[in-house]
Coordinates of C-alpha atoms and ligand atoms in Angstrom, one line a residue:
M5 CA 32.8 -27.6 61.6
Q6 CA 32.8 -24.7 64.0
P7 CA 30.2 -22.0 63.2
E8 CA 33.0 -19.4 63.2
K9 CA 35.0 -21.4 60.7
L10 CA 31.9 -21.8 58.6
L11 CA 31.3 -18.0 58.6
E12 CA 34.9 -17.5 57.5
E13 CA 34.4 -20.1 54.8
I14 CA 31.4 -18.3 53.4
K15 CA 33.2 -15.0 53.3
K16 CA 36.3 -16.5 51.7
N17 CA 34.7 -18.8 49.2
Y18 CA 31.1 -18.1 48.6
L19 CA 31.1 -14.3 48.4
P20 CA 33.7 -14.3 45.5
R21 CA 31.6 -17.0 43.8
I22 CA 28.5 -14.7 43.8
E23 CA 30.7 -12.0 42.3
K24 CA 31.9 -14.3 39.5
V25 CA 28.6 -15.8 38.5
T26 CA 27.7 -15.1 34.9
S27 CA 24.2 -16.5 34.6
L28 CA 20.9 -16.3 36.5
Q29 CA 20.9 -20.1 36.9
D30 CA 24.3 -20.2 38.5
L31 CA 23.4 -17.4 40.8
E32 CA 20.4 -19.3 42.0
K33 CA 22.6 -22.3 42.5
V34 CA 24.9 -20.4 44.8
R35 CA 22.0 -18.8 46.6
V36 CA 20.6 -22.3 47.4
E37 CA 24.0 -23.5 48.6
I38 CA 24.1 -20.6 51.1
L39 CA 20.6 -19.7 52.0
G40 CA 18.5 -22.7 50.8
K41 CA 16.9 -25.1 53.3
K42 CA 20.1 -27.0 53.6
G43 CA 22.3 -24.0 52.9
I44 CA 25.5 -23.4 54.8
L45 CA 24.3 -20.2 56.4
T46 CA 20.9 -21.6 57.2
S47 CA 22.6 -24.5 59.0
I48 CA 24.5 -22.0 61.1
L49 CA 21.4 -20.1 62.1
R50 CA 19.6 -23.3 62.9
G51 CA 22.5 -24.5 65.1
L52 CA 22.5 -21.3 67.2
K53 CA 20.1 -22.6 69.8
E54 CA 22.6 -25.3 70.8
L55 CA 25.3 -22.8 71.5
P56 CA 26.1 -21.2 74.9
L57 CA 24.4 -17.8 75.4
E58 CA 27.4 -15.6 74.8
E59 CA 28.5 -17.4 71.7
R60 CA 24.9 -17.6 70.4
K61 CA 24.7 -13.8 70.6
R62 CA 27.9 -13.2 68.9
I63 CA 27.6 -15.8 66.1
G64 CA 23.9 -14.9 65.7
R65 CA 24.7 -11.2 65.1
E66 CA 27.5 -12.0 62.7
A67 CA 25.5 -14.6 60.8
N68 CA 22.5 -12.3 60.4
L69 CA 24.7 -9.4 59.2
L70 CA 26.3 -11.8 56.7
K71 CA 22.8 -12.9 55.6
E72 CA 21.8 -9.3 54.9
E73 CA 24.9 -8.7 53.0
I74 CA 24.6 -11.8 50.9
T75 CA 20.9 -11.1 50.1
S76 CA 21.5 -7.6 48.9
L77 CA 24.6 -8.8 46.9
I78 CA 22.5 -11.5 45.2
E79 CA 19.7 -9.0 44.4
K80 CA 22.2 -6.6 42.9
K81 CA 23.9 -9.3 40.9
K82 CA 20.5 -10.5 39.6
E83 CA 19.6 -7.0 38.3
D84 CA 23.0 -6.8 36.6
L85 CA 22.6 -10.1 34.9
K86 CA 19.0 -9.3 33.8
S87 CA 20.0 -6.0 32.1
K88 CA 23.0 -7.6 30.4
K89 CA 20.6 -10.3 29.1
E90 CA 18.3 -7.6 27.7
I91 CA 21.2 -5.9 25.9
S92 CA 22.5 -9.1 24.5
Q93 CA 19.0 -9.9 23.2
F94 CA 18.9 -6.7 21.2
D95 CA 19.4 -7.7 17.6
P96 CA 20.3 -4.7 15.4
T97 CA 19.8 -6.7 12.2
L98 CA 16.1 -7.2 12.8
P99 CA 13.8 -5.0 10.6
S100 CA 12.5 -1.9 12.4
F101 CA 8.8 -1.2 13.2
P102 CA 6.9 -0.5 9.9
I103 CA 6.7 3.2 9.2
P104 CA 3.3 4.1 7.7
Y105 CA 4.0 5.9 4.4
G106 CA 1.6 8.5 3.1
K107 CA 0.8 9.0 -0.5
L108 CA -0.9 11.4 -2.8
H109 CA -4.6 11.7 -2.9
P110 CA -6.1 9.8 -5.9
L111 CA -7.3 13.0 -7.4
T112 CA -3.9 14.5 -7.2
Q113 CA -2.4 11.4 -8.7
V114 CA -4.8 11.6 -11.7
T115 CA -4.2 15.3 -12.1
E116 CA -0.5 14.8 -12.2
E117 CA -0.8 11.9 -14.6
I118 CA -3.0 14.0 -17.0
I119 CA -0.7 17.0 -16.8
E120 CA 2.4 14.9 -17.5
I121 CA 0.8 13.7 -20.8
F122 CA 0.1 17.2 -21.9
R123 CA 3.6 18.4 -20.8
N124 CA 5.1 15.8 -23.1
L125 CA 3.0 17.3 -25.9
G126 CA 4.6 20.7 -25.2
F127 CA 1.9 22.3 -22.9
Q128 CA 2.9 24.4 -20.0
V129 CA 1.1 24.5 -16.6
F130 CA -0.6 27.8 -15.6
T131 CA -3.0 28.2 -12.7
G132 CA -5.6 30.9 -11.9
P133 CA -7.5 32.1 -8.9
E134 CA -10.4 30.3 -7.4
I135 CA -12.2 33.5 -6.5
E136 CA -13.0 35.2 -9.8
T137 CA -14.9 38.1 -11.1
D138 CA -18.1 37.7 -13.2
Y139 CA -16.0 39.1 -16.1
Y140 CA -13.4 36.4 -16.2
N141 CA -15.7 33.5 -15.3
F142 CA -18.5 34.4 -17.8
E143 CA -18.4 37.7 -19.6
A144 CA -15.0 37.5 -21.3
L145 CA -15.9 33.9 -22.2
N146 CA -18.8 35.1 -24.2
F147 CA -21.6 34.3 -21.7
P148 CA -23.8 37.4 -21.9
P149 CA -25.4 38.4 -18.5
D150 CA -28.7 36.7 -19.1
H151 CA -27.6 33.8 -21.3
P152 CA -29.1 30.4 -20.3
A153 CA -25.7 28.8 -20.5
R154 CA -25.1 30.4 -17.1
D155 CA -28.0 28.4 -15.6
V156 CA -26.0 25.2 -15.3
Q157 CA -23.2 27.0 -13.7
D158 CA -24.9 28.6 -10.7
S159 CA -22.1 29.9 -8.5
F160 CA -21.5 31.0 -4.9
R161 CA -21.3 34.8 -5.0
F162 CA -19.7 37.4 -2.8
E163 CA -20.6 41.0 -2.4
G164 CA -19.7 43.0 -5.5
D165 CA -18.6 41.3 -8.6
W166 CA -16.8 38.3 -7.0
L167 CA -17.8 34.7 -7.2
L168 CA -16.2 31.2 -6.8
R169 CA -15.2 30.2 -10.3
T170 CA -17.5 27.6 -11.8
Q171 CA -15.0 26.4 -14.4
T172 CA -11.3 26.6 -15.1
S173 CA -12.0 28.4 -18.4
P174 CA -11.4 31.9 -17.0
V175 CA -7.7 30.9 -16.9
Q176 CA -7.8 31.0 -20.8
I177 CA -8.6 34.7 -20.6
R178 CA -5.9 35.4 -17.9
V179 CA -3.3 33.6 -20.0
M180 CA -4.2 35.4 -23.2
E181 CA -4.3 38.8 -21.5
R182 CA -0.7 38.3 -20.3
F183 CA 1.0 36.5 -23.2
S184 CA 0.9 36.6 -27.0
P185 CA 0.6 33.5 -29.2
P186 CA 1.9 30.8 -29.6
I187 CA 0.2 29.5 -26.4
R188 CA -0.1 26.0 -25.2
I189 CA -1.2 25.6 -21.6
V190 CA -3.1 23.3 -19.3
S191 CA -4.6 24.6 -16.1
P192 CA -5.7 22.3 -13.2
G193 CA -7.8 23.6 -10.3
R194 CA -10.8 23.6 -8.0
C195 CA -14.2 24.7 -9.3
F196 CA -17.4 25.4 -7.5
R197 CA -21.1 25.2 -8.4
R198 CA -24.3 25.5 -6.4
D199 CA -25.1 21.8 -6.8
N200 CA -26.6 19.4 -4.3
P201 CA -24.3 16.4 -3.5
D202 CA -25.2 13.1 -5.1
A203 CA -23.2 10.2 -6.6
S204 CA -22.0 12.3 -9.5
H205 CA -22.2 15.9 -8.2
L206 CA -20.5 17.9 -5.5
P207 CA -20.4 21.7 -4.9
M208 CA -16.6 21.5 -5.2
F209 CA -14.8 19.6 -7.9
H210 CA -11.7 19.8 -10.1
Q211 CA -11.2 20.5 -13.8
I212 CA -8.2 20.6 -16.1
E213 CA -8.4 23.3 -18.8
G214 CA -6.4 23.2 -22.0
L215 CA -5.8 26.0 -24.5
A216 CA -3.6 26.2 -27.7
V217 CA -3.5 29.4 -29.8
D218 CA -1.3 30.1 -32.8
E219 CA -1.6 30.7 -36.6
N220 CA -3.2 27.9 -38.5
I221 CA -4.4 25.8 -35.6
T222 CA -7.2 23.6 -36.9
F223 CA -9.8 21.2 -35.6
S224 CA -7.5 18.4 -36.7
D225 CA -4.9 19.6 -34.2
L226 CA -7.6 19.4 -31.4
K227 CA -8.5 15.9 -32.5
G228 CA -4.9 14.8 -32.6
V229 CA -4.0 16.2 -29.2
L230 CA -7.1 14.7 -27.5
E231 CA -6.6 11.3 -29.2
E232 CA -3.0 11.3 -28.0
F233 CA -4.2 12.0 -24.5
A234 CA -7.0 9.4 -24.6
H235 CA -4.6 6.7 -25.8
A236 CA -1.9 7.7 -23.2
F237 CA -4.3 7.7 -20.3
F238 CA -6.9 5.1 -21.1
G239 CA -4.9 2.8 -23.5
E240 CA -4.1 2.5 -27.2
D241 CA -7.3 0.6 -28.0
V242 CA -9.8 3.2 -27.0
K243 CA -11.8 5.0 -29.8
M244 CA -12.9 8.6 -29.7
R245 CA -16.1 10.2 -30.7
F246 CA -16.9 14.0 -31.2
V247 CA -20.5 15.0 -30.9
P248 CA -21.6 18.6 -31.8
S249 CA -22.4 20.6 -28.7
F250 CA -22.6 24.2 -27.4
F251 CA -20.3 26.3 -25.3
P252 CA -20.4 30.1 -25.6
F253 CA -16.6 30.4 -25.9
T254 CA -16.0 27.8 -28.6
E255 CA -17.3 27.5 -32.2
P256 CA -17.7 24.8 -33.3
S257 CA -18.0 22.9 -29.9
A258 CA -18.0 19.2 -29.2
E259 CA -18.6 16.8 -26.4
V260 CA -15.8 14.2 -26.6
S261 CA -16.4 10.6 -25.6
I262 CA -14.2 7.5 -25.5
S263 CA -15.4 3.9 -26.2
C264 CA -16.4 2.4 -22.9
I265 CA -13.3 1.0 -21.1
I266 CA -15.4 -1.5 -19.2
C267 CA -17.5 -3.2 -21.9
K268 CA -15.2 -2.1 -24.8
G269 CA -18.1 -0.4 -26.5
K270 CA -20.6 -3.3 -26.3
G271 CA -22.9 -1.5 -23.8
C272 CA -23.0 -1.8 -20.0
K273 CA -24.4 -0.1 -16.9
T274 CA -21.4 2.3 -16.7
C275 CA -21.8 3.7 -20.2
G276 CA -25.6 3.6 -19.9
Y277 CA -25.7 0.9 -22.6
T278 CA -24.4 3.4 -25.2
G279 CA -20.9 2.0 -25.5
W280 CA -19.5 5.6 -25.0
L281 CA -18.2 7.6 -22.0
E282 CA -18.2 11.3 -22.2
I283 CA -14.9 12.6 -20.8
L284 CA -14.6 16.3 -21.8
G285 CA -15.9 19.4 -23.6
A286 CA -13.8 21.0 -26.4
G287 CA -13.9 23.3 -29.4
M288 CA -12.3 26.0 -31.5
V289 CA -11.9 29.3 -29.6
H290 CA -14.7 31.7 -30.5
P291 CA -13.6 34.8 -32.4
Q292 CA -15.3 37.0 -29.8
V293 CA -13.1 35.5 -27.1
F294 CA -10.1 36.5 -29.1
R295 CA -11.5 40.0 -29.5
N296 CA -12.1 40.2 -25.7
V297 CA -8.4 39.7 -25.1
G298 CA -7.1 41.8 -27.9
Y299 CA -6.1 39.0 -30.3
D300 CA -6.8 39.3 -34.0
P301 CA -9.3 36.5 -34.9
E302 CA -8.3 36.9 -38.5
K303 CA -4.7 36.0 -37.7
Y304 CA -5.0 33.5 -34.9
T305 CA -7.0 30.3 -34.3
G306 CA -7.0 28.0 -31.4
F307 CA -8.6 25.1 -29.6
A308 CA -9.7 24.6 -26.0
F309 CA -10.9 21.8 -23.9
G310 CA -12.0 21.1 -20.3
M311 CA -12.3 17.9 -18.4
G312 CA -13.5 17.0 -14.9
V313 CA -10.8 15.3 -12.9
E314 CA -13.3 13.4 -10.6
R315 CA -15.1 12.0 -13.6
I316 CA -11.8 10.7 -15.1
A317 CA -10.6 9.4 -11.8
M318 CA -14.0 7.6 -11.3
L319 CA -13.5 5.9 -14.7
K320 CA -9.9 5.0 -14.1
Y321 CA -10.5 3.5 -10.6
R322 CA -14.0 2.2 -11.3
V323 CA -15.5 4.3 -8.5
D324 CA -19.2 4.8 -8.7
D325 CA -19.7 7.6 -6.1
I326 CA -17.8 10.9 -6.3
R327 CA -18.4 11.5 -2.6
L328 CA -15.9 8.7 -1.7
F329 CA -13.0 10.9 -2.8
Y330 CA -13.8 13.4 -0.1
E331 CA -14.8 11.3 2.9
N332 CA -11.1 10.7 3.9
D333 CA -11.8 7.1 4.6
L334 CA -8.4 5.3 4.6
R335 CA -10.0 2.0 3.7
F336 CA -11.0 3.7 0.4
L337 CA -7.9 5.9 -0.2
Q338 CA -5.4 3.2 0.5
Q339 CA -6.7 1.1 -2.4
L340 CA -5.9 3.8 -5.0
Ligands
DAH7 N1 -15.8 24.9 -19.0 C1 -16.7 23.9 -19.5 C2 -17.6 23.4 -18.4 O1 -17.2 23.5 -17.3 C3 -15.9 22.8 -20.1 C4 -15.2 23.2 -21.4 C5 -15.8 23.0 -22.6 C6 -14.0 23.8 -21.4 C7 -15.3 23.3 -23.8 C8 -13.4 24.2 -22.6 C9 -14.1 23.9 -23.8 O2 -12.2 24.8 -22.7 O3 -13.5 24.3 -25.0 O4 -18.6 22.9 -18.7

Protein backbone atom coordinates (compact mmCIF):
# COMPACT_ATOMS: atom_id res chain seq x y z
CA MET A 1 0.00 0.00 0.00
CA GLN A 2 1.05 3.56 -0.58
CA PRO A 3 2.70 5.16 2.43
CA GLU A 4 0.13 7.99 2.30
CA LYS A 5 -2.68 5.52 2.41
CA LEU A 6 -1.06 3.76 5.31
CA LEU A 7 -0.77 7.00 7.27
CA GLU A 8 -4.44 7.65 6.60
CA GLU A 9 -5.25 4.13 7.71
CA ILE A 10 -3.40 4.69 11.02
CA LYS A 11 -5.22 7.93 11.69
CA LYS A 12 -8.59 6.49 10.80
CA ASN A 13 -8.44 3.07 12.43
CA TYR A 14 -5.57 2.82 14.90
CA LEU A 15 -5.93 6.12 16.78
CA PRO A 16 -9.57 5.39 17.71
CA ARG A 17 -8.51 1.90 18.82
CA ILE A 18 -6.02 3.41 21.28
CA GLU A 19 -8.81 5.57 22.64
CA LYS A 20 -11.13 2.63 23.12
CA VAL A 21 -8.68 0.24 24.76
CA THR A 22 -9.74 -0.83 28.30
CA SER A 23 -6.77 -2.84 29.54
CA LEU A 24 -3.02 -2.41 29.67
CA GLN A 25 -2.57 -5.68 27.73
CA ASP A 26 -4.78 -4.47 24.86
CA LEU A 27 -2.95 -1.16 24.83
CA GLU A 28 0.35 -2.98 24.47
CA LYS A 29 -1.11 -5.03 21.63
CA VAL A 30 -2.09 -1.92 19.66
CA ARG A 31 1.27 -0.31 20.41
CA VAL A 32 3.08 -3.33 18.92
CA GLU A 33 0.83 -3.30 15.86
CA ILE A 34 1.77 0.34 15.21
CA LEU A 35 5.24 0.86 16.63
CA GLY A 36 6.59 -2.68 17.09
CA LYS A 37 9.39 -4.08 14.91
CA LYS A 38 6.84 -5.17 12.32
CA GLY A 39 4.45 -2.36 13.16
CA ILE A 40 2.64 -0.45 10.50
CA LEU A 41 4.28 2.90 11.25
CA THR A 42 7.69 1.28 11.63
CA SER A 43 7.35 -0.18 8.16
CA ILE A 44 6.55 3.27 6.74
CA LEU A 45 9.63 4.78 8.35
CA ARG A 46 11.78 1.90 7.12
CA GLY A 47 10.49 2.27 3.58
CA LEU A 48 11.35 5.99 3.45
CA LYS A 49 14.81 5.47 1.95
CA GLU A 50 13.28 3.93 -1.15
CA LEU A 51 11.15 6.97 -1.89
CA PRO A 52 12.10 9.91 -4.11
CA LEU A 53 13.64 12.83 -2.19
CA GLU A 54 10.59 15.15 -2.16
CA GLU A 55 8.19 12.42 -1.11
CA ARG A 56 10.68 11.11 1.47
CA LYS A 57 10.79 14.54 3.12
CA ARG A 58 7.04 14.97 3.16
CA ILE A 59 6.09 11.45 4.26
CA GLY A 60 9.01 11.37 6.74
CA ARG A 61 7.85 14.56 8.44
CA GLU A 62 4.26 13.38 8.60
CA ALA A 63 5.19 9.89 9.86
CA ASN A 64 7.43 11.29 12.59
CA LEU A 65 4.75 13.72 13.78
CA LEU A 66 2.27 10.89 13.88
CA LYS A 67 4.75 8.76 15.82
CA GLU A 68 5.11 11.49 18.45
CA GLU A 69 1.38 11.89 18.67
CA ILE A 70 0.79 8.17 19.07
CA THR A 71 3.58 7.77 21.65
CA SER A 72 2.19 10.51 23.88
CA LEU A 73 -1.36 9.21 23.38
CA ILE A 74 -0.28 5.73 24.50
CA GLU A 75 1.56 7.16 27.54
CA LYS A 76 -1.49 9.11 28.59
CA LYS A 77 -3.76 6.12 28.10
CA LYS A 78 -1.37 3.98 30.14
CA GLU A 79 -1.53 6.42 33.09
CA ASP A 80 -5.33 6.48 32.88
CA LEU A 81 -5.62 2.72 32.92
CA LYS A 82 -3.16 2.40 35.79
CA SER A 83 -5.01 4.84 38.06
CA LYS A 84 -8.34 3.19 37.22
CA LYS A 85 -6.81 -0.14 38.16
CA GLU A 86 -5.68 1.26 41.52
CA ILE A 87 -9.14 2.58 42.26
CA SER A 88 -10.82 -0.66 41.30
CA GLN A 89 -8.42 -2.56 43.56
CA PHE A 90 -9.51 -0.52 46.61
CA ASP A 91 -11.75 -2.80 48.65
CA PRO A 92 -13.77 -0.83 51.21
CA THR A 93 -14.82 -4.05 52.96
CA LEU A 94 -11.26 -4.86 54.08
CA PRO A 95 -10.53 -4.25 57.79
CA SER A 96 -8.68 -1.00 58.47
CA PHE A 97 -5.17 -0.71 59.89
CA PRO A 98 -5.21 -1.76 63.55
CA ILE A 99 -5.56 1.17 65.95
CA PRO A 100 -3.42 0.73 69.07
CA TYR A 101 -5.81 1.11 71.99
CA GLY A 102 -4.52 2.47 75.27
CA LYS A 103 -5.71 1.27 78.63
CA LEU A 104 -5.57 2.21 82.27
CA HIS A 105 -2.36 1.70 84.20
CA PRO A 106 -2.53 -1.49 86.33
CA LEU A 107 -2.37 0.56 89.54
CA THR A 108 -5.34 2.64 88.36
CA GLN A 109 -7.23 -0.52 87.45
CA VAL A 110 -6.62 -2.00 90.91
CA THR A 111 -7.54 1.28 92.63
CA GLU A 112 -10.83 1.45 90.73
CA GLU A 113 -11.60 -2.19 91.42
CA ILE A 114 -11.03 -1.74 95.18
CA ILE A 115 -13.04 1.47 95.32
CA GLU A 116 -15.92 -0.15 93.46
CA ILE A 117 -16.14 -2.85 96.13
CA PHE A 118 -16.37 -0.26 98.91
CA ARG A 119 -18.79 1.85 96.91
CA ASN A 120 -21.12 -1.14 96.82
CA LEU A 121 -20.86 -1.26 100.62
CA GLY A 122 -22.01 2.34 100.87
CA PHE A 123 -18.66 4.15 101.06
CA GLN A 124 -18.13 7.48 99.32
CA VAL A 125 -14.87 8.60 97.69
CA PHE A 126 -13.12 11.60 99.16
CA THR A 127 -9.59 12.77 98.33
CA GLY A 128 -7.14 15.05 100.10
CA PRO A 129 -4.02 17.04 99.21
CA GLU A 130 -0.63 15.42 98.63
CA ILE A 131 1.13 18.34 100.29
CA GLU A 132 0.08 18.37 103.93
CA THR A 133 0.94 20.09 107.15
CA ASP A 134 2.59 18.26 110.01
CA TYR A 135 -0.67 18.73 111.88
CA TYR A 136 -2.84 16.72 109.48
CA ASN A 137 -0.22 14.12 108.61
CA PHE A 138 0.87 13.40 112.20
CA GLU A 139 -0.28 15.62 115.05
CA ALA A 140 -4.07 15.29 114.64
CA LEU A 141 -3.62 11.55 114.09
CA ASN A 142 -2.15 11.33 117.58
CA PHE A 143 1.53 11.14 116.60
CA PRO A 144 3.20 13.39 119.21
CA PRO A 145 6.19 15.40 117.83
CA ASP A 146 8.87 13.03 119.09
CA HIS A 147 6.96 9.75 118.90
CA PRO A 148 8.97 6.84 117.42
CA ALA A 149 6.00 5.93 115.16
CA ARG A 150 7.12 8.88 113.03
CA ASP A 151 10.47 7.23 112.33
CA VAL A 152 9.14 4.76 109.75
CA GLN A 153 7.37 7.61 107.98
CA ASP A 154 10.26 9.95 107.28
CA SER A 155 8.94 12.52 104.83
CA PHE A 156 10.06 15.10 102.33
CA ARG A 157 9.70 18.45 104.03
CA PHE A 158 9.32 21.96 102.70
CA GLU A 159 10.01 25.21 104.47
CA GLY A 160 7.62 25.91 107.28
CA ASP A 161 5.23 23.23 108.37
CA TRP A 162 4.66 21.61 104.97
CA LEU A 163 5.54 18.08 103.93
CA LEU A 164 4.59 15.47 101.33
CA ARG A 165 2.05 13.27 103.07
CA THR A 166 3.41 9.90 104.16
CA GLN A 167 -0.01 8.23 104.37
CA THR A 168 -3.62 8.85 103.29
CA SER A 169 -4.75 8.88 106.95
CA PRO A 170 -4.77 12.73 107.14
CA VAL A 171 -7.85 12.59 104.90
CA GLN A 172 -9.68 11.06 107.89
CA ILE A 173 -9.10 14.32 109.78
CA ARG A 174 -10.10 16.52 106.84
CA VAL A 175 -13.35 14.59 106.35
CA MET A 176 -14.29 14.62 110.04
CA GLU A 177 -13.53 18.34 110.31
CA ARG A 178 -15.97 19.03 107.48
CA PHE A 179 -18.78 16.55 108.11
CA SER A 180 -20.67 15.10 111.05
CA PRO A 181 -21.30 11.36 111.45
CA PRO A 182 -22.44 9.09 109.97
CA ILE A 183 -19.32 8.88 107.79
CA ARG A 184 -18.28 6.16 105.41
CA ILE A 185 -15.47 7.13 103.06
CA VAL A 186 -12.58 5.65 101.13
CA SER A 187 -9.73 7.83 99.96
CA PRO A 188 -7.21 6.79 97.32
CA GLY A 189 -4.04 8.72 96.61
CA ARG A 190 -0.29 9.15 96.36
CA CYS A 191 1.96 9.01 99.41
CA PHE A 192 5.64 9.76 99.85
CA ARG A 193 8.33 8.52 102.17
CA ARG A 194 12.05 9.01 102.28
CA ASP A 195 12.74 5.36 101.36
CA ASN A 196 15.42 3.99 99.07
CA PRO A 197 13.99 2.11 96.08
CA ASP A 198 14.17 -1.68 96.20
CA ALA A 199 11.88 -4.56 95.16
CA SER A 200 9.23 -3.58 97.71
CA HIS A 201 9.85 0.14 98.41
CA LEU A 202 9.64 3.35 96.43
CA PRO A 203 9.70 6.93 97.69
CA MET A 204 6.29 7.37 96.04
CA PHE A 205 3.44 4.88 96.28
CA HIS A 206 -0.34 4.71 96.64
CA GLN A 207 -2.69 3.98 99.50
CA ILE A 208 -6.42 3.64 99.95
CA GLU A 209 -7.74 4.83 103.29
CA GLY A 210 -11.07 3.87 104.77
CA LEU A 211 -13.08 5.43 107.60
CA ALA A 212 -16.50 4.70 109.09
CA VAL A 213 -17.87 6.68 112.03
CA ASP A 214 -21.29 6.44 113.61
CA GLU A 215 -22.95 5.49 116.88
CA ASN A 216 -22.43 1.85 117.84
CA ILE A 217 -19.80 0.96 115.27
CA THR A 218 -17.90 -2.07 116.54
CA PHE A 219 -14.86 -4.15 115.74
CA SER A 220 -17.25 -6.70 114.21
CA ASP A 221 -18.29 -4.10 111.64
CA LEU A 222 -14.63 -3.64 110.74
CA LYS A 223 -14.16 -7.38 110.40
CA GLY A 224 -17.30 -7.77 108.32
CA VAL A 225 -16.42 -4.97 105.92
CA LEU A 226 -12.84 -6.13 105.43
CA GLU A 227 -13.88 -9.73 104.97
CA GLU A 228 -16.40 -8.63 102.34
CA PHE A 229 -13.61 -6.73 100.59
CA ALA A 230 -11.13 -9.63 100.75
CA HIS A 231 -13.66 -12.07 99.35
CA ALA A 232 -14.77 -9.72 96.57
CA PHE A 233 -11.20 -8.90 95.57
CA PHE A 234 -9.23 -12.09 96.20
CA GLY A 235 -11.97 -14.74 96.04
CA GLU A 236 -14.53 -16.36 98.33
CA ASP A 237 -12.12 -18.98 99.61
CA VAL A 238 -9.53 -16.67 101.23
CA LYS A 239 -9.37 -16.61 105.01
CA MET A 240 -8.59 -13.52 107.11
CA ARG A 241 -6.35 -13.06 110.10
CA PHE A 242 -6.17 -10.10 112.51
CA VAL A 243 -2.93 -9.72 114.46
CA PRO A 244 -2.64 -7.08 117.23
CA SER A 245 -0.51 -4.14 116.15
CA PHE A 246 0.07 -0.48 116.89
CA PHE A 247 -0.96 2.70 115.11
CA PRO A 248 -1.23 5.95 117.09
CA PHE A 249 -4.65 6.81 115.66
CA THR A 250 -6.40 3.48 116.31
CA GLU A 251 -7.02 1.48 119.48
CA PRO A 252 -7.09 -1.46 119.29
CA SER A 253 -5.03 -1.75 116.10
CA ALA A 254 -4.50 -4.76 113.87
CA GLU A 255 -2.46 -5.95 110.98
CA VAL A 256 -4.75 -7.80 108.63
CA SER A 257 -3.61 -10.73 106.51
CA ILE A 258 -5.28 -13.06 104.05
CA SER A 259 -4.41 -16.73 103.54
CA CYS A 260 -1.75 -16.93 100.82
CA ILE A 261 -3.47 -16.85 97.41
CA ILE A 262 -0.55 -18.68 95.82
CA CYS A 263 -0.06 -21.70 98.11
CA LYS A 264 -3.56 -21.53 99.71
CA GLY A 265 -1.96 -21.23 103.12
CA LYS A 266 0.45 -24.16 102.87
CA GLY A 267 3.55 -21.94 102.86
CA CYS A 268 5.59 -20.74 99.90
CA LYS A 269 8.24 -18.18 98.92
CA THR A 270 5.68 -15.37 98.41
CA CYS A 271 4.22 -15.65 101.92
CA GLY A 272 7.62 -16.29 103.47
CA TYR A 273 6.46 -19.85 104.35
CA THR A 274 3.91 -18.46 106.85
CA GLY A 275 0.80 -19.16 104.77
CA TRP A 276 -0.33 -15.52 105.30
CA LEU A 277 -0.04 -12.30 103.33
CA GLU A 278 -0.35 -8.99 105.13
CA ILE A 279 -2.59 -6.66 103.12
CA LEU A 280 -3.51 -3.74 105.36
CA GLY A 281 -3.51 -1.99 108.71
CA ALA A 282 -6.75 -1.26 110.59
CA GLY A 283 -8.31 -0.52 113.94
CA MET A 284 -10.93 1.36 115.94
CA VAL A 285 -10.54 5.14 115.77
CA HIS A 286 -8.66 6.40 118.86
CA PRO A 287 -10.75 8.63 121.17
CA GLN A 288 -8.05 11.30 121.01
CA VAL A 289 -8.52 11.55 117.23
CA PHE A 290 -12.23 12.19 117.77
CA ARG A 291 -11.42 14.86 120.33
CA ASN A 292 -9.01 16.49 117.84
CA VAL A 293 -11.83 16.96 115.32
CA GLY A 294 -14.47 17.92 117.89
CA TYR A 295 -16.38 14.62 117.93
CA ASP A 296 -17.62 13.27 121.24
CA PRO A 297 -15.82 9.93 121.81
CA GLU A 298 -18.51 8.90 124.27
CA LYS A 299 -21.12 9.17 121.56
CA TYR A 300 -19.31 7.98 118.45
CA THR A 301 -17.13 5.04 117.56
CA GLY A 302 -15.56 4.18 114.26
CA PHE A 303 -13.11 2.03 112.39
CA ALA A 304 -10.35 2.89 109.95
CA PHE A 305 -8.11 0.98 107.61
CA GLY A 306 -5.34 1.68 105.14
CA MET A 307 -3.87 -0.44 102.37
CA GLY A 308 -1.02 -0.12 99.89
CA VAL A 309 -2.24 -0.26 96.31
CA GLU A 310 1.10 -1.46 94.93
CA ARG A 311 1.20 -4.30 97.44
CA ILE A 312 -2.30 -5.45 96.49
CA ALA A 313 -1.53 -5.10 92.76
CA MET A 314 1.67 -7.14 93.19
CA LEU A 315 -0.34 -9.94 94.79
CA LYS A 316 -3.08 -9.79 92.19
CA TYR A 317 -0.75 -9.83 89.19
CA ARG A 318 2.04 -11.89 90.82
CA VAL A 319 4.57 -9.13 90.29
CA ASP A 320 7.67 -9.47 92.45
CA ASP A 321 9.24 -6.03 91.98
CA ILE A 322 7.32 -2.80 92.72
CA ARG A 323 9.62 -0.81 90.40
CA LEU A 324 8.13 -2.52 87.33
CA PHE A 325 4.96 -0.45 87.77
CA TYR A 326 6.89 2.76 87.22
CA GLU A 327 9.29 1.88 84.42
CA ASN A 328 6.68 2.45 81.68
CA ASP A 329 7.87 -0.62 79.81
CA LEU A 330 5.02 -1.56 77.49
CA ARG A 331 6.13 -5.20 77.45
CA PHE A 332 5.21 -5.25 81.15
CA LEU A 333 2.19 -2.95 81.12
CA GLN A 334 0.47 -4.63 78.17
CA GLN A 335 0.25 -7.90 80.09
CA LEU A 336 -1.86 -6.40 82.88
N1 LIG B 1 -1.56 4.91 107.64
C1 LIG B 1 -1.02 3.63 108.01
C2 LIG B 1 0.35 3.47 107.36
O1 LIG B 1 0.60 4.07 106.36
C3 LIG B 1 -1.95 2.53 107.56
C4 LIG B 1 -3.17 2.47 108.42
C5 LIG B 1 -3.22 1.65 109.51
C6 LIG B 1 -4.28 3.23 108.11
C7 LIG B 1 -4.32 1.57 110.31
C8 LIG B 1 -5.40 3.18 108.92
C9 LIG B 1 -5.42 2.34 110.01
O2 LIG B 1 -6.49 3.90 108.68
O3 LIG B 1 -6.52 2.28 110.79
O4 LIG B 1 1.13 2.73 107.86
